[in-house]
PDB file of C-alpha atoms and ligand atoms in Angstrom:
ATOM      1  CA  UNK A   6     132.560 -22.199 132.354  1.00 88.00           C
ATOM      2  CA  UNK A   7     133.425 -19.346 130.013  1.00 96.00           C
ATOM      3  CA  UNK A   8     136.236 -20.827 127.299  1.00 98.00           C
ATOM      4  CA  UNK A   9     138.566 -18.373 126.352  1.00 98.00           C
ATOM      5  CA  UNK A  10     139.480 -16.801 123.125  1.00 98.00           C
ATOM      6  CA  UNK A  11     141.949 -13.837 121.998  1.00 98.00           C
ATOM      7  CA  UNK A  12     143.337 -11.631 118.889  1.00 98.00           C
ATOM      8  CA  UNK A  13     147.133 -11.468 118.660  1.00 98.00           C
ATOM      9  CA  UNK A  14     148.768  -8.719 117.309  1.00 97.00           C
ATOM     10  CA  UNK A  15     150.876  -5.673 117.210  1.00 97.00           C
ATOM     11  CA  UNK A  16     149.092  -3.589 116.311  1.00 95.00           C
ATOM     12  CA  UNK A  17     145.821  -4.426 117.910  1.00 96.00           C
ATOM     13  CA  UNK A  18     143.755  -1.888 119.258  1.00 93.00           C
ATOM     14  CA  UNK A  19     142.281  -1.305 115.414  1.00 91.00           C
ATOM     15  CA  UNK A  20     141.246  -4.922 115.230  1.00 94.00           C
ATOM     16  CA  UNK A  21     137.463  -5.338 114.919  1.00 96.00           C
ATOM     17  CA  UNK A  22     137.598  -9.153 115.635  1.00 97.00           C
ATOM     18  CA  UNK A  23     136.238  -9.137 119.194  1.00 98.00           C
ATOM     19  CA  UNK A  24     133.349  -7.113 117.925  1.00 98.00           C
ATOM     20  CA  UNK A  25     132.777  -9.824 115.398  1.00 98.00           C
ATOM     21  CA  UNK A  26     133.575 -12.783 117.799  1.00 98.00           C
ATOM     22  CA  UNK A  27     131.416 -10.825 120.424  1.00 98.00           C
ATOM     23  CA  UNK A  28     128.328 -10.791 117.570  1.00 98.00           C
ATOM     24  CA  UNK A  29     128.688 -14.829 116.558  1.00 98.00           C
ATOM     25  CA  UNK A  30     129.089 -15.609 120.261  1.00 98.00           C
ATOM     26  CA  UNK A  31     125.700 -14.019 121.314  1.00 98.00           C
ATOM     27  CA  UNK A  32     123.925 -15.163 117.986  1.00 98.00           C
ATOM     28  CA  UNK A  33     124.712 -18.732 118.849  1.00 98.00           C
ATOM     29  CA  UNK A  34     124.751 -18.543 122.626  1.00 98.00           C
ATOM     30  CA  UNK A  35     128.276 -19.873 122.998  1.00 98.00           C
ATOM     31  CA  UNK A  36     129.553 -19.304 126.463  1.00 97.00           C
ATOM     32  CA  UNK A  37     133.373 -17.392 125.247  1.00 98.00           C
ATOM     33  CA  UNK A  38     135.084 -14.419 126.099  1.00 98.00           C
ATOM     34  CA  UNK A  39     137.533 -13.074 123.261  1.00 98.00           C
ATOM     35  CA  UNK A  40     139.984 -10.521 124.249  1.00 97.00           C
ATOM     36  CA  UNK A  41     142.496  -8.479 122.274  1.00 98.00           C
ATOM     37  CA  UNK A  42     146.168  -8.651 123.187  1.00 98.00           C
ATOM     38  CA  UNK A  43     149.346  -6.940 121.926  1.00 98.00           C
ATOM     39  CA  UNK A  44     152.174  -9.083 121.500  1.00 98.00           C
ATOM     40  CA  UNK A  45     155.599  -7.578 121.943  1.00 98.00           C
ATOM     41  CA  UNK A  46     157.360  -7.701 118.267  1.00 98.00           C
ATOM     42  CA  UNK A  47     160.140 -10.435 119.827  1.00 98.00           C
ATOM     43  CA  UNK A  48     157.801 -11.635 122.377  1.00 98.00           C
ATOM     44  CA  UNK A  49     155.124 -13.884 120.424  1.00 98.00           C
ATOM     45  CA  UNK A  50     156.102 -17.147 121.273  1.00 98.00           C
ATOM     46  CA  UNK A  51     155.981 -16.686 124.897  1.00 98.00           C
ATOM     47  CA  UNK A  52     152.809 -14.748 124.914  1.00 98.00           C
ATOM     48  CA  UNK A  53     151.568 -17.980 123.077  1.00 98.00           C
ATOM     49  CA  UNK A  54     152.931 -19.759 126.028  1.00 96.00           C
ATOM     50  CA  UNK A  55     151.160 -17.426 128.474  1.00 97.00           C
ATOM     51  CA  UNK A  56     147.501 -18.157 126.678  1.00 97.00           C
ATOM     52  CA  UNK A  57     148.131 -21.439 126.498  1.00 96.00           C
ATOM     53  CA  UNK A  58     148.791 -21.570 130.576  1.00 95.00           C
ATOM     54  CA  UNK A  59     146.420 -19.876 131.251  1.00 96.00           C
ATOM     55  CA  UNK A  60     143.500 -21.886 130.011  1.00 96.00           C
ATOM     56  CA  UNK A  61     142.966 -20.055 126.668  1.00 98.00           C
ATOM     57  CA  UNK A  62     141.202 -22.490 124.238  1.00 98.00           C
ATOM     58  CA  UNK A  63     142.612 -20.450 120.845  1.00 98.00           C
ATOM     59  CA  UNK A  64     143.220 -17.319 119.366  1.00 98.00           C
ATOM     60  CA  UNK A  65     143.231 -15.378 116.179  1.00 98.00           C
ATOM     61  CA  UNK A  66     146.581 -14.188 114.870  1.00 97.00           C
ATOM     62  CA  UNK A  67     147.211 -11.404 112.680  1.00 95.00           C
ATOM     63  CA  UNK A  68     149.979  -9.017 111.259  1.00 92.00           C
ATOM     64  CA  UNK A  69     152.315  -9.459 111.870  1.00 94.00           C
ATOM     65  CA  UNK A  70     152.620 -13.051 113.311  1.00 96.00           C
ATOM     66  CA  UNK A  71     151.432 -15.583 110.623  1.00 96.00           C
ATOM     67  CA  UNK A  72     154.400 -17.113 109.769  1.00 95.00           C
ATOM     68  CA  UNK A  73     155.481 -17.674 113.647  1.00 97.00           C
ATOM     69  CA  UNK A  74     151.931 -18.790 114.041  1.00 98.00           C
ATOM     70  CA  UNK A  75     152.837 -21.031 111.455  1.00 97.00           C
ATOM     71  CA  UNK A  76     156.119 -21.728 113.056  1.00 97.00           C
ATOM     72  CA  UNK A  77     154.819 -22.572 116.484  1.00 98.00           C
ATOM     73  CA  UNK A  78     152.122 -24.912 115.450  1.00 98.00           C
ATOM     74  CA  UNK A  79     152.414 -28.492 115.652  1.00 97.00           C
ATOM     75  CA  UNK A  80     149.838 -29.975 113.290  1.00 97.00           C
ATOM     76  CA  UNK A  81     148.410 -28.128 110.303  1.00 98.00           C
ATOM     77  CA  UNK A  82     145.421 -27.500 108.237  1.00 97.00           C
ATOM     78  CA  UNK A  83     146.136 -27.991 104.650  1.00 94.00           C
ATOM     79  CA  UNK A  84     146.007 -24.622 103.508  1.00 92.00           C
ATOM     80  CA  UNK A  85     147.696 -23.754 106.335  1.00 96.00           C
ATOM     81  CA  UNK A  86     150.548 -25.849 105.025  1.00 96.00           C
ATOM     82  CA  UNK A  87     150.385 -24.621 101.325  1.00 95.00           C
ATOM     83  CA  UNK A  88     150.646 -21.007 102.399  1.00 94.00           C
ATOM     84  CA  UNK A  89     153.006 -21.184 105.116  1.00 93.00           C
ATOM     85  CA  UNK A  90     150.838 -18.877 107.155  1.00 95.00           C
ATOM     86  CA  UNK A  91     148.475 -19.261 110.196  1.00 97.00           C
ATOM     87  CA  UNK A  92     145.655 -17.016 111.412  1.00 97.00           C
ATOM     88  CA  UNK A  93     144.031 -19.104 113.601  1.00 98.00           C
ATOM     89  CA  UNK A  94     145.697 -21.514 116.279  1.00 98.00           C
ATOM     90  CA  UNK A  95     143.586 -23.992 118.489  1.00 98.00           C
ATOM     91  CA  UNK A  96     144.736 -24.759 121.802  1.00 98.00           C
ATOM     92  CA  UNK A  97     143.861 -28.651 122.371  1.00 93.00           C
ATOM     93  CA  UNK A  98     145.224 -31.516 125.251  1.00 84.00           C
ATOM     94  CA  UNK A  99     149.013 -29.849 124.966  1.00 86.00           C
ATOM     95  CA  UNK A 100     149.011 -29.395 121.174  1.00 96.00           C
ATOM     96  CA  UNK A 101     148.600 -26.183 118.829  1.00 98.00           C
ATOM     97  CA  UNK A 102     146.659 -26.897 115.950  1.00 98.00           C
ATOM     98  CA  UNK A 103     147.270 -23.638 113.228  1.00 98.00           C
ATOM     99  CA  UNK A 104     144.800 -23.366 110.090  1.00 98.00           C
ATOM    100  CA  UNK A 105     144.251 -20.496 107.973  1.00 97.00           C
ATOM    101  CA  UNK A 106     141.120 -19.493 107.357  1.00 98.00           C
ATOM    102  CA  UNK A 107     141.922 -15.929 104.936  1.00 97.00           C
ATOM    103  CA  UNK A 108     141.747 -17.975 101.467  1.00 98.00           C
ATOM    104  CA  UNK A 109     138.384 -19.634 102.652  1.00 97.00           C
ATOM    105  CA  UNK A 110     136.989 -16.500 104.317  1.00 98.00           C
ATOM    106  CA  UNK A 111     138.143 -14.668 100.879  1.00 98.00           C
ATOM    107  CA  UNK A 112     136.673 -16.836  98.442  1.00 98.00           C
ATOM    108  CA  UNK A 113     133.220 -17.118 100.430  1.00 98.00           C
ATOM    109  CA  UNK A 114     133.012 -13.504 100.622  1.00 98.00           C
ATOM    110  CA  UNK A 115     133.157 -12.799  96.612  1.00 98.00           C
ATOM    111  CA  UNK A 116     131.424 -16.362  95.588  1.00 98.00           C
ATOM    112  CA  UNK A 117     128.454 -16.402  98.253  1.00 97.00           C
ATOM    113  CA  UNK A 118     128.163 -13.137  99.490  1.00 98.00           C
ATOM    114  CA  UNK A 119     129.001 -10.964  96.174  1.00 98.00           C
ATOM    115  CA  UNK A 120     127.739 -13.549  93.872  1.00 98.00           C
ATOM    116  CA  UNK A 121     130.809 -13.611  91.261  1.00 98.00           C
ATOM    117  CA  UNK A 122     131.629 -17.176  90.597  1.00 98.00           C
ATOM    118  CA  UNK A 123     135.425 -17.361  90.392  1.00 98.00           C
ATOM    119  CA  UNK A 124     135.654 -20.775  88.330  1.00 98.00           C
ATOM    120  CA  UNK A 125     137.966 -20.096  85.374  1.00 97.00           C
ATOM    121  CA  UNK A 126     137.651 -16.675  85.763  1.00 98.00           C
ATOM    122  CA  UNK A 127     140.652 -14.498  84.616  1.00 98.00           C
ATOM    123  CA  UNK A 128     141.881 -12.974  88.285  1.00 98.00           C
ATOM    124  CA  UNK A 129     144.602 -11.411  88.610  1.00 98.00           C
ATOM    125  CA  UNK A 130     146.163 -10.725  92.283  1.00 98.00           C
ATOM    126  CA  UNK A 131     148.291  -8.007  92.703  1.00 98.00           C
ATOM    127  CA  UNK A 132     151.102  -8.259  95.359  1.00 97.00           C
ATOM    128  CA  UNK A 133     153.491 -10.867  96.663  1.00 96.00           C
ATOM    129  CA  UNK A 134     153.756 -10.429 100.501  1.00 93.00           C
ATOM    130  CA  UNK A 135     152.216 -12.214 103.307  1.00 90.00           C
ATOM    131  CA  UNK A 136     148.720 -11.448 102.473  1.00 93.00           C
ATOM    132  CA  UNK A 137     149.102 -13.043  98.816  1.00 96.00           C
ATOM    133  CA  UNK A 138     150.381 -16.009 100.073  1.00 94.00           C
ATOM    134  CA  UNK A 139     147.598 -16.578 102.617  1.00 94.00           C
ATOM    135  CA  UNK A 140     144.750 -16.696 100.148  1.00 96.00           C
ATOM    136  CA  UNK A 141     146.785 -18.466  96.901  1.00 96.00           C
ATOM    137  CA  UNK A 142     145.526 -21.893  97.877  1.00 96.00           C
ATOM    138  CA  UNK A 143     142.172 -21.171  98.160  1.00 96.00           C
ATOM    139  CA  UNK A 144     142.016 -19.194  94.553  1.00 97.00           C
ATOM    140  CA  UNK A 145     143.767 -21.798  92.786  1.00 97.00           C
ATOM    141  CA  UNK A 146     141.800 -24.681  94.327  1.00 96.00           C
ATOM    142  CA  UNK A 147     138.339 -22.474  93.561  1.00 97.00           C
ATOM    143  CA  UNK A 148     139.497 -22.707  89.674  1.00 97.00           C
ATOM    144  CA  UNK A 149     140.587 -19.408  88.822  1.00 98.00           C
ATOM    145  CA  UNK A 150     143.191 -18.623  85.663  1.00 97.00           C
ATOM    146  CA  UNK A 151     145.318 -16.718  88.000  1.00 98.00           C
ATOM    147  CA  UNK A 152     147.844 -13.895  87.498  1.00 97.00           C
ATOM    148  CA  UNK A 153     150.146 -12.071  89.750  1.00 97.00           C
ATOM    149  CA  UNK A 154     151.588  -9.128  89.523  1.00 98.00           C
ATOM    150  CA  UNK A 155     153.749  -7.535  91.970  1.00 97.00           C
ATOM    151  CA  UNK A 156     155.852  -4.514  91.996  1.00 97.00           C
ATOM    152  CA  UNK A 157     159.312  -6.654  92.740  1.00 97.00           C
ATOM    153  CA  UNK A 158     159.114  -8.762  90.003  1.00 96.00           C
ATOM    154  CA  UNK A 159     161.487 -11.735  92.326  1.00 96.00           C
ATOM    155  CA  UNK A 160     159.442 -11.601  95.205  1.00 96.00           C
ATOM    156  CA  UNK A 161     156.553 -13.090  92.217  1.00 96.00           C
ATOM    157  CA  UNK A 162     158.722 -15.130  90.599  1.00 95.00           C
ATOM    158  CA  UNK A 163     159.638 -17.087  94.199  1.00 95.00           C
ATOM    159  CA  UNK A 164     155.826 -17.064  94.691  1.00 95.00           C
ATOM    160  CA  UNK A 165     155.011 -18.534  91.757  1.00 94.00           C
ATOM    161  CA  UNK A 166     158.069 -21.176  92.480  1.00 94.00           C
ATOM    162  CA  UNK A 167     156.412 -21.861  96.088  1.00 94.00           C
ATOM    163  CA  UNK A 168     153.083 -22.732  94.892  1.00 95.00           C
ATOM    164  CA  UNK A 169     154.568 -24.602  91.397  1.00 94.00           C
ATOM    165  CA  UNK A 170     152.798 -27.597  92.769  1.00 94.00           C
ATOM    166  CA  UNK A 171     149.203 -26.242  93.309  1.00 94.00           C
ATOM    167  CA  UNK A 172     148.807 -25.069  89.845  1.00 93.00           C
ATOM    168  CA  UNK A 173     149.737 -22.792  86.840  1.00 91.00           C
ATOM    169  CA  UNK A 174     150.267 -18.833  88.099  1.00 96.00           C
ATOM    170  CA  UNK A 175     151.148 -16.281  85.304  1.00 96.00           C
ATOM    171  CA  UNK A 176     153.877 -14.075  86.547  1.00 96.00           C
ATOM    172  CA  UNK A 177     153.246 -10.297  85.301  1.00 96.00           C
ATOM    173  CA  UNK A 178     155.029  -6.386  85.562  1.00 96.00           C
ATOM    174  CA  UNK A 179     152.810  -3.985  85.771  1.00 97.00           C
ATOM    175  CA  UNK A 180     154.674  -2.831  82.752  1.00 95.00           C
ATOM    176  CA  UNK A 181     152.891  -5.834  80.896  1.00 94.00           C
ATOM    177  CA  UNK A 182     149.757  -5.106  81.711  1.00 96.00           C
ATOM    178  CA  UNK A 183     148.445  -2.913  78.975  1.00 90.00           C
ATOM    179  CA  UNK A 184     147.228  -5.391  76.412  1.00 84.00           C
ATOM    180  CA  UNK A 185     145.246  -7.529  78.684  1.00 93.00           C
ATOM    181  CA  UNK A 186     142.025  -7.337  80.927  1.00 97.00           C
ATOM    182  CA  UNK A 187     140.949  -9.458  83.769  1.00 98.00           C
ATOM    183  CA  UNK A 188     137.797 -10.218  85.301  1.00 98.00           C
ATOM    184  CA  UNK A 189     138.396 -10.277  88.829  1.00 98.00           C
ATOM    185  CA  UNK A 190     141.314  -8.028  90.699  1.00 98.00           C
ATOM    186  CA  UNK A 191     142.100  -8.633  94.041  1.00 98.00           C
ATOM    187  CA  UNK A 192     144.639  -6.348  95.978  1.00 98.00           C
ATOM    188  CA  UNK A 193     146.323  -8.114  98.138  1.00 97.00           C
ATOM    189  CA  UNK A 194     149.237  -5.335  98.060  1.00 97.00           C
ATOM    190  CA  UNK A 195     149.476  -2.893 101.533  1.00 93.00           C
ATOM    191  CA  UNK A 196     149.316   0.142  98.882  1.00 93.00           C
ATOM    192  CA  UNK A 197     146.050   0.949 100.818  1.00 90.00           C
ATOM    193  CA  UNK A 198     147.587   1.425 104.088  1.00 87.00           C
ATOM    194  CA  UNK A 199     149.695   4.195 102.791  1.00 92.00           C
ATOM    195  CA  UNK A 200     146.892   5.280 100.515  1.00 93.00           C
ATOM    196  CA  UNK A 201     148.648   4.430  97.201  1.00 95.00           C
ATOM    197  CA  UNK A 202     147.521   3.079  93.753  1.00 96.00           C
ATOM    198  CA  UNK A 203     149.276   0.388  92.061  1.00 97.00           C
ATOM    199  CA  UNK A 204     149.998   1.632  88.628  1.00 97.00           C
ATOM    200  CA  UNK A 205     146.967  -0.206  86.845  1.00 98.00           C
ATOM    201  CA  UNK A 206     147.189   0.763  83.507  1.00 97.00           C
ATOM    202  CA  UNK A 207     143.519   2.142  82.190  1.00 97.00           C
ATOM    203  CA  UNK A 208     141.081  -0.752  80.349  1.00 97.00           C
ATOM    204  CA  UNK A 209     142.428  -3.320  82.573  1.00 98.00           C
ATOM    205  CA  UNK A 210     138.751  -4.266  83.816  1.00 98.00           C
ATOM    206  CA  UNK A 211     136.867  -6.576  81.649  1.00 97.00           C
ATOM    207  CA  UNK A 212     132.824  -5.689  81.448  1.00 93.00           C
ATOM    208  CA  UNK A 213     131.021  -7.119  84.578  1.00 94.00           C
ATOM    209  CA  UNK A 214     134.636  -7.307  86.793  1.00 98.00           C
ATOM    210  CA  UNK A 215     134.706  -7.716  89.752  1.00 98.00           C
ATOM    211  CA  UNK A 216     137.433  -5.287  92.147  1.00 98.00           C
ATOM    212  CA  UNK A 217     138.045  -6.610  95.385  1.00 98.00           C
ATOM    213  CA  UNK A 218     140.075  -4.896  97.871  1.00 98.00           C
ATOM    214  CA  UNK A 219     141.363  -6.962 100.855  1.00 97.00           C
ATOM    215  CA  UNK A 220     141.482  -3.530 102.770  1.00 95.00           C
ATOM    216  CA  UNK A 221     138.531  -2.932 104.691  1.00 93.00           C
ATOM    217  CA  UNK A 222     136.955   0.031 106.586  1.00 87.00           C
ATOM    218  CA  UNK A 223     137.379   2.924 104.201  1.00 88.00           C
ATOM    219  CA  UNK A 224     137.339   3.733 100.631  1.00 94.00           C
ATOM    220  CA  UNK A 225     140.801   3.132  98.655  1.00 97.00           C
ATOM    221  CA  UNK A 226     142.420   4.391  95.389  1.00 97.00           C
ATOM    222  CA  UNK A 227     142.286   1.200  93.886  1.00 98.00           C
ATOM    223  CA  UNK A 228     138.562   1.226  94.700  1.00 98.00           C
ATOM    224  CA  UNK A 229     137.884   4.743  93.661  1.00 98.00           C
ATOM    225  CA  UNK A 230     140.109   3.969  90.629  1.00 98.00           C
ATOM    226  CA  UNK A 231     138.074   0.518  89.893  1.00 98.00           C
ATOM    227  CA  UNK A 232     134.756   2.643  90.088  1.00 98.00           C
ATOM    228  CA  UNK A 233     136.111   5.305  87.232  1.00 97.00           C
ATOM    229  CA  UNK A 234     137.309   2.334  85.220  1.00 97.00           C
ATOM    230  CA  UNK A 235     133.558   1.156  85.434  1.00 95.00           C
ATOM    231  CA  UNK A 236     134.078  -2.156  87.162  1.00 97.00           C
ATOM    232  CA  UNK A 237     130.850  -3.670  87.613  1.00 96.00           C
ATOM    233  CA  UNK A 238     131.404  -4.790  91.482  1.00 98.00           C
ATOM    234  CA  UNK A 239     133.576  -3.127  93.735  1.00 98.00           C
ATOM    235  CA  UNK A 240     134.032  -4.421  97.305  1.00 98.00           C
ATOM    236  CA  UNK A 241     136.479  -3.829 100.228  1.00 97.00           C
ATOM    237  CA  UNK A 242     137.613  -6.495 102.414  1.00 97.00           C
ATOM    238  CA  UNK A 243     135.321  -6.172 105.511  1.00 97.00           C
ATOM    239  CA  UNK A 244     133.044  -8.976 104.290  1.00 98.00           C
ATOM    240  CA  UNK A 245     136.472 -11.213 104.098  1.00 98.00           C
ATOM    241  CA  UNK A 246     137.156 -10.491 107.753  1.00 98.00           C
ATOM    242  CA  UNK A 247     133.821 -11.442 108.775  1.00 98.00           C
ATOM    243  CA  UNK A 248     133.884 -14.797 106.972  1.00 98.00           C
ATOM    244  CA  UNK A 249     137.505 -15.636 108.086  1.00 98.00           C
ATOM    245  CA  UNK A 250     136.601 -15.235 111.865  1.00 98.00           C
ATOM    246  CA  UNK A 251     133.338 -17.430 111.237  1.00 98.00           C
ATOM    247  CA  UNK A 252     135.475 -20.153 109.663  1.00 98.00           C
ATOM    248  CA  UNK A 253     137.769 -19.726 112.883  1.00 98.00           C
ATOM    249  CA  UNK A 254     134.968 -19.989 115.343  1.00 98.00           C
ATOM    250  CA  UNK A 255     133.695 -22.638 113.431  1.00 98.00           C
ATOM    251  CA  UNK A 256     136.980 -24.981 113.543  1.00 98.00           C
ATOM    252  CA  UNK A 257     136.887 -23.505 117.789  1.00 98.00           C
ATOM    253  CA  UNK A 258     133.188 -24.280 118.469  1.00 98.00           C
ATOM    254  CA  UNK A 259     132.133 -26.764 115.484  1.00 98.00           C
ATOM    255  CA  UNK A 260     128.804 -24.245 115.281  1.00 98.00           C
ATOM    256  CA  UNK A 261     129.189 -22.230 111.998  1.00 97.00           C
ATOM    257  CA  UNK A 262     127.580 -18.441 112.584  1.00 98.00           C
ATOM    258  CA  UNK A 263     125.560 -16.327 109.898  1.00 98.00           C
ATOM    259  CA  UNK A 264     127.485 -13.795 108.554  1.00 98.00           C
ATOM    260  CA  UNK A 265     125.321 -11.625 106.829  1.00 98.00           C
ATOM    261  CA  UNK A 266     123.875  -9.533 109.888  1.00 98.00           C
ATOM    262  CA  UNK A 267     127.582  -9.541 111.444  1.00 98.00           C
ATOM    263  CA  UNK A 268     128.921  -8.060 108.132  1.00 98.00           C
ATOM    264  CA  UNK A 269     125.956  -5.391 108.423  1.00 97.00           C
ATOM    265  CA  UNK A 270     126.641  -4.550 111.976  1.00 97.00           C
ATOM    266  CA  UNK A 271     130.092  -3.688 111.836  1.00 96.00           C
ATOM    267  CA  UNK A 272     129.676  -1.604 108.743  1.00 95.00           C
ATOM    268  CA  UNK A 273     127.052   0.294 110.379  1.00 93.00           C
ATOM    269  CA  UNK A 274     130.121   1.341 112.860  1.00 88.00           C
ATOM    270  CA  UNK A 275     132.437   2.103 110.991  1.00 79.00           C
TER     271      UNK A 275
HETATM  272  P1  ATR B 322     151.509  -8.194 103.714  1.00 79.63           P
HETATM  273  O1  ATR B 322     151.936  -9.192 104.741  1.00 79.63           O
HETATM  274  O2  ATR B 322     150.375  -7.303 104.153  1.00 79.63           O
HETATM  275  O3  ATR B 322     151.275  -8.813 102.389  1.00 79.63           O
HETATM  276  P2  ATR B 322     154.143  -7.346 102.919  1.00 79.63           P
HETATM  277  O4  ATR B 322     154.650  -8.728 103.104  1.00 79.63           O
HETATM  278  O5  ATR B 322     154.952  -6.177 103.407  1.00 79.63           O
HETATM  279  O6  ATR B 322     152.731  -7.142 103.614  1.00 79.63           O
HETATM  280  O7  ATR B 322     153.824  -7.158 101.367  1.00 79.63           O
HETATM  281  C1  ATR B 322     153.344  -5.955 100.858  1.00 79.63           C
HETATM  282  C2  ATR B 322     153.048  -6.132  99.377  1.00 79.63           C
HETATM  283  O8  ATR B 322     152.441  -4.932  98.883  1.00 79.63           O
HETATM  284  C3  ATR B 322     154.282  -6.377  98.528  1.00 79.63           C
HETATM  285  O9  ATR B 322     153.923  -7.259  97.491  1.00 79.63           O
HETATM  286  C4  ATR B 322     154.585  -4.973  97.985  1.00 79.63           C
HETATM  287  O10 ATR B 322     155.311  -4.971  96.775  1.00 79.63           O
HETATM  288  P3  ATR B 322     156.917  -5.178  96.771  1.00 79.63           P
HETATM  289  O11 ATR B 322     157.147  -6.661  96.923  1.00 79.63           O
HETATM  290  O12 ATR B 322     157.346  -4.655  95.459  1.00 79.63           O
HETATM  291  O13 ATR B 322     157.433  -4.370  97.936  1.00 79.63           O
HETATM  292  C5  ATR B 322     153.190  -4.452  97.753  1.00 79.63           C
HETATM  293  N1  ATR B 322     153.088  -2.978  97.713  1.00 79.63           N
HETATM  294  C6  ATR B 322     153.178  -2.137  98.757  1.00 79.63           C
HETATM  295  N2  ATR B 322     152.972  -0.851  98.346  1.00 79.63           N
HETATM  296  C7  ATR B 322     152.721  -0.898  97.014  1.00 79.63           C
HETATM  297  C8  ATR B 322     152.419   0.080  96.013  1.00 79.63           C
HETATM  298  N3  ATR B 322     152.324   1.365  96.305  1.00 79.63           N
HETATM  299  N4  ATR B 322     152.213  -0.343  94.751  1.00 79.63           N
HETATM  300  C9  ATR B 322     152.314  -1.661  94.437  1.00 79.63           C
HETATM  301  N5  ATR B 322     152.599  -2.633  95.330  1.00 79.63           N
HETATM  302  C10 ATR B 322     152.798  -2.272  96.604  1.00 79.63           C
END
């Protein structure tokens, strides 16, 4: 029998995940279907409810639902826990498992498919909303000397108080920012959306950085900006996406998917 599988969001029609799920499911011959639903804003815990009446098996949650996700679930995955976020639930004998697979999927996109090793690296992170929190864990527990920055200064400063137990974060203004260079930056801010820049001040690259983007599908300014600064690597967030969903289908159907060809395919169509 097919098991089912779905995307919760609003909004979802952008979401590339069933053409990713669709990809893994056919490369490993697992018998799923994996649908994309929109959630009404007020309405996620009882569309939850409907999936999990209806025989779903799991789902894969995204904006803006991770900390309900994280709300609803009844046991957690340890990151899951540290970040107070959930992107993927499992549905299993009446219980909702939530993990969070973003840090993981993050992390294995710039270590194994980029190649930059992120052990005491100087990284600095820039933002302090939802999408920070979700991959924290990860880039502390990978080694990093890490660094936020984040245009409310507070909103860092209770960040950095959140994950005071996990390890040492720097707290930094953009203002600051001048007299220091890092080796990895990440944006984790939504300044792409609206096709912003933060205000990096010039030099802030080291030689051979690494500018990661957790955008995907397009160019941004901070990537166009990273280029003219002559970052070494520059990278958008598409490969993260990919390696998230494989660490979701993996905790789903214990059968771990390549990624490479998956990341290739969707670029090629977009
Ligand atoms: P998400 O869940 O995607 O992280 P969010 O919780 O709304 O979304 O957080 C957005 C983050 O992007 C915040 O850290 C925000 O900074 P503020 O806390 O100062 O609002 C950051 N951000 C958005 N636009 C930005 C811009 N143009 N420059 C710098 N930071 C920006």
């Amino acid at each position: 029998m097919t098991d089912k599988y779905a995307v919760i969001g609003n909004p979802i029609s952008h979401s590339k995940s069933p053409q990713i799920h669709k990809l893994f499911a056919e490369q490993t011959s697992q018998d799923i279907s994996y649908d994309p639903i929109l959630s009404p804003l007020h309405g996620f815990t009882s569309t939850i409810k409907r999936l999990v009446s209806d025989g779903y098996k799991g789902c894969s949650i995204t904006l803006p639902f991770k900390f309900e996700a994280f709300q609803i679930s009844q046991h957690l995955s340890e990151s899951a826990q540290a970040s107070q976020a959930v992107n993927t639930l499992k549905f299993d004998e009446n219980t909702i498992y939530g993990a969070n697979t973003d840090g993981s999927g993050l992390v294995r996109d710039i270590q194994h498919n980029l190649g930059f090793t992120l052990k005491e690296r100087r990284v600095l992170l820039m933002g302090a909303g939802g999408a920070a929190y979700g991959v924290i864990p990860t880039l502390l527990s990978a080694g990093t000397n890490l660094s936020i920055v984040n245009r409310t200064f507070n909103s860092a400063q209770r960040l950095a108080e959140h994950f005071e137990t996990l390890g040492n974060i720097s707290i930094l203004k953009y203002e600051e920012l001048g007299s220091q260079a890092f080796e990895c930056i990440i944006n984790a801010t939504s300044s792409s959306i609206t096709n912003e820049m933060p205000p990096l001040p010039n030099g802030i690259f080291s030689p051979d950085a690494l500018a990661y983007d957790m955008m995907y599908g397009r160019d941004t300014p901070f990537m166009r900006f990273a280029r003219e600064q002559g970052a070494d690597l520059v990278s958008d967030g598409l490969g993260m996406l990919v390696e998230q969903a494989a660490e979701a289908f993996f905790i789903w159907r214990k059968v771990r998917p390549e990624t490479t060809p998956v990341i290739l395919e969707i670029r090629k169509q977009t």
